[in-house]
Amino acid sequence: GDAAAPRLRPRAALMARRPELLCGAAIVLGCAFLVALKVTCSRAKDVTMPAKLPVNFFSTRSPVIDLFRGQLDYADQLRQDSEIVLYFFYAPWCGQSIAAREEIERVASRLSDQVLFVAVNCWWNQGKCRKQKHFFYFPVIHLYHRSFGPIEYKGPMSAVYIEKFVRRVMTPLLYISSRSKLLDFLSNYEPGVVGFFEFNASPQPPGYLTFFTSALHSLKKDYLGTIRFGVVTDKRVAEEISLVHSGSVYLHRHANTSLIYPKDIMNFTAENICKWALENREMLIRWLRPHGGKSLLLNNELKKGPALLIFIPYNPLAEIHPLLDEITKVALEYHKCNKSRVAEPDLQHVGDSDSAAFDSSVADAHPKFSETFPIATYPCCNTVVLPQWHSISRTHNVCELCVNQTLGVKPNKVHVPHCNFLEIEAALDSFYLQEHTFFQVISNTIECSNFLSFYNPFSYYTACCRTVNRHFLSFISSEKTIFQTPKVAFSSHGKKENTQFSIPHIEDRNCFIPDPNISSTNITGLSCRTNKTLNLYLLDSNLFWIYAERLGASRSTHLKEFAAIVDLKEEVHYVLDQNQSLVGPTLESFIKNFSVLYSPLKRHLVDDPSVHSHEEHVVTEVTTNTFHETVFLSAKNVLLLYYAQWCGFCASLNHIFIQLARLLPPDSFTVARIDVTRNDLPWEFMTDRLPTILFFPHQRKEQSVKFPEDFSVNLPNLLKFILHHSSLSSSEPCTKECLHKESVLQQGHISHLEREIQKLRSEISALHQAHDQLAAQLSEARREEQRLQQQKHTLEKQHKTLQLHSEQLQATYDQKNQELLEMAEKLQELADASENLLKENALLRILVASRGGKLQSKDEIKESFQSEQTLSEDDISLSTATAALEEKRIDNIDTTETEHSSGNRTE
C-alpha cells in the first residue's frame, strides 16, 4: 500500500486539475449501481414460480366431462342442451375429492345416457370457477333439472347414495296409477304428498308444473329426501283419499290427521307447497347421516329426549328392504295413539263408570252446565313416586296424577290437545302441597282422591296411589302387582269411600282391560301412554358402524345390526343383546322394557379394551366389567384409586400405591385403580374430583369410606386410614369361630409386619453401608477439590505473568511501529530531495556543455589572434574569474551526483 501510494498521487492530482474526469467517473459508477439493482429485483420476482398448468383429473375414457381448467362458462353452455346435469366441483389436491372421483365414475357409468356429468376444477386460480365460486369445502355436487337449480347434494359420498339422489331429481314425482300402488305409497314410513291432476282437458292441467317444482324444492331444502311426492291422474283412485277436485294436494300422516293443502288460505305456489309439507310432515323414523366432520347433529337430536338408535345395513337402490319394513311396522305401532286397541276400551270404561260420581261430588262447588264430559275423555296423567316414609322401609308410594276437564263448554274435537304440560305442572304443585295425605305404610288397595285445581275452576285432579315393593322392579312382576287388584278406595277431596273405579297406571293400563289378542310385548300407542317417549333413528351400519362400536357393539361381528337406547338427560344408555336377531318382536320388547316404570334393562357401561384381565400386577387395574367382581364379590378389603391419564398428580401417587400393595398382605387386601375416562361407573360411585381414594371393608362393602381430602396422600396416612377402617367391629356379635378367624388374621398381620420389619432392617443396614461409602467418596472428592484449587491459583498467577509480558510486547511493538513510520517519512523526504537534485544536475550538464563549446571557440580565437595581445588586464582577470567559477560549479555537480548515488544505494 505504501509503495502504491506514490503512483496514485499523480493520478489524483491529474483528476483534481481536470474535474470533468471526476464527474465522468461518478456517472459511470451510478449507471453500474442502477444496472446491478435492476438485476437484483428481477431475480427477486423470479423466486415465486407460477402455478403449473392443471391436468386431467378424470380419465380421458371416463364418461365424466372434465373441465380441469375451470371453464365454468363452457359448463353453462353444456347445461343448456341437457335435461339433467350433475356438476362435480373439486380441488385436485383434496383427499375427499380424490376418494369421491371413483364413486362419481361409477354413477356416471350407469346414468351417462340420461344425465350429463361435468367435473369442474374450482381450485386453479386462472379459472372462472375459482373467480366466481367461493366454496368452503370440497367436493361439492350440484344438480340441475333443466332450468331449476342448483340442488346441492350433502349426503354420503357413496355411489349408491349419489345415484339414489340423482334418480330422485330425475323423477321427483312418482306416478300412482292404481289403488294398490296408492296403498304402497302411503304405507311407507316417509311422509307422502299426493297431488290429483286430470290430464283429460289439456296435456298439462293447471297447477301441475307448480306441484312438480315443489317436489324439486323439497329436494333442494331436504337433501335426505324424506318427503315423497306422488301424482294421481285417475279420479277413482283420488277419491280413496278424499281428493275430488283436480289440483288438490294431500299430505298423508300415520299417527295424526292427514291434511289437504288449504288453497283458500295459502297461494298455490311451489314454495308454499314445499313449506307446508315440511312444516306439517310426520317423522316416525329419521335417518341420521353425519358427514364425518365437526357437527352438532347427534347432540341436537339426543337433546330432544331418549333416542333409539338402530344400525342396519342399507342399500338405497334395493327394491325391497325387509328389515326396514319390519322396523317401520314397529314405529307405526309405537306411534299409533288414536287407533290403539288398548286406549279406546280404557277410555270407554272410565267414562261409563265415573261421570255420575263426579257430577255429584262437585255439584256443590260449581253450577250446573249444559254439557259435561267423562273423567278421562282426554286424559293427561303423570306418574309420581313419593319418597320412602322411613329409612328402613322397602316400599314406595306410587301415584297416578291426572288432570280432568269435566265442566265447561264442550271444545272442538279437532283442536283439543291430549295433554297440556302447564296443567301437569300446576297439578304437581297442588299435589306436593298435599303429599302427606297420600302416604301409606302397607296397603293392597288403590286409594284415589280428588282435589280441586287452584288455577282453573273447571278442572280438578285425581290421584290414585298404592304401595309398591322395591323388589318388584321387572316389567312382568310390575304388571302382575301394580294397580291390578280390584279393591279400590276412592274419596272426594280426601274422604275415602268404596267405588269400582280406578285410573290405571299409564305404563300398565293394559292390565285393567285384559285382551287375549294383545301380547305381553304389544307397544301399540305406547309413545302416548308413557313419560319416556322414544325418538327413533336409523343409521347405515355400512357407513357409520364406528358409532355402534362406541356404543358397545362387538367389533368382531359379521352381521352389522345393532340397537341402543341413549338417554342423554339421565346419562345412561342401554344395548340390545347382539345374540338376539334384530326383528320386530325383539325391538318391541326392548322398547317396552325401557318404557315401564321400573325398567329391567341393565345399564351398559363402556369398558376399557386395552386392559387384559389375565395380566397380574402389584396394583390391580379395574375396568367396568371387573368392577363388581373385584370390589363387591371379593372377600378382601379393597382400596380403590380413581385416576385419569391426563391427571398429573394421579401419576405421582403410583409409587405410593405400589409400596402400599407390597406392604399389605395380598390374601386380605387388594390395592386397585380405575381409569374413569375410559370406564363407566355406577352413578353411586361416580366422582367429580381426581384423584379420589375409596376403601371397601370386606364385611361391609356397601359402606365404603372416602379418604379425607384434607390429609396428604402418603404411605403412613394411607396405612392408618386402612387399619382404622378395617379394624372396626361388625354390627353382629362375633362367635368363637369369628374370634378364632380374627386371631389368625391378626397373627398373620403380625407375622407379615415382622417380615416387613426385618426387610426394613436389612435395608437400613444396606443404607448405612452405602452411607459410609458415600462419606469416603466425599472425603476423596474434597481432597481432589483442594488440589484443583491449588492448580487453579497457580494457573491464575501464570496467566497474570503472561498477560503482563503481553502488555510489554504490545508497548514495544507500538514503539517500533512508530519509529518505522518516522523513518518512512524521512526516506520520503530524501526521495523528494534526490528528485530535485537530479533535475538540477541535468540542467548543470547542459550548462557545462554549452560552456565547453564556448571555451573551444575561444581557444580558436586565441590561436588566430595571437597577435592581438593588446587585450586589457581586465579582460584577462574576467576570464580567469569565470574559469574559476566554472570549476567550482563542476566540483559541486560531482559532489551532488556522488550523494545521490549513495542515497539510492541506501534506499
Short mmCIF file of C-alpha atoms in Angstrom, two decimals, residues 286-291 293-305 307 309 311 537-539 544 547-548 550-551 566 568:
data_model
loop_
_atom_site.label_atom_id
_atom_site.label_comp_id
_atom_site.label_asym_id
_atom_site.label_seq_id
_atom_site.Cartn_x
_atom_site.Cartn_y
_atom_site.Cartn_z
CA ARG A 286 -85.44 -40.30 10.92
CA TRP A 287 -82.20 -41.16 9.16
CA LEU A 288 -79.01 -39.77 10.68
CA ARG A 289 -76.08 -39.34 8.31
CA PRO A 290 -73.16 -37.50 9.97
CA HIS A 291 -70.81 -36.09 7.37
CA GLY A 293 -66.56 -33.55 10.33
CA LYS A 294 -67.33 -31.45 13.36
CA SER A 295 -71.09 -31.32 13.72
CA LEU A 296 -73.82 -30.92 16.34
CA LEU A 297 -76.17 -33.30 14.52
CA LEU A 298 -76.12 -36.08 17.13
CA ASN A 299 -76.06 -33.67 20.05
CA ASN A 300 -79.09 -31.74 18.81
CA GLU A 301 -81.09 -34.91 18.25
CA LEU A 302 -80.16 -36.55 21.56
CA LYS A 303 -81.10 -33.41 23.49
CA LYS A 304 -84.70 -33.85 22.33
CA GLY A 305 -85.14 -36.87 24.61
CA ALA A 307 -83.39 -41.97 21.44
CA LEU A 309 -80.56 -45.74 17.52
CA PHE A 311 -77.96 -49.61 12.89
CA TYR A 537 -83.36 -43.01 14.41
CA LEU A 538 -81.80 -45.13 11.68
CA LEU A 539 -78.12 -45.25 10.71
CA PHE A 544 -71.38 -45.43 10.49
CA TYR A 547 -70.67 -45.12 16.22
CA ALA A 548 -72.16 -48.53 17.05
CA ARG A 550 -68.51 -46.72 20.60
CA LEU A 551 -71.96 -47.51 21.98
CA VAL A 566 -79.41 -43.37 24.64
CA LEU A 568 -78.72 -38.04 27.43
#
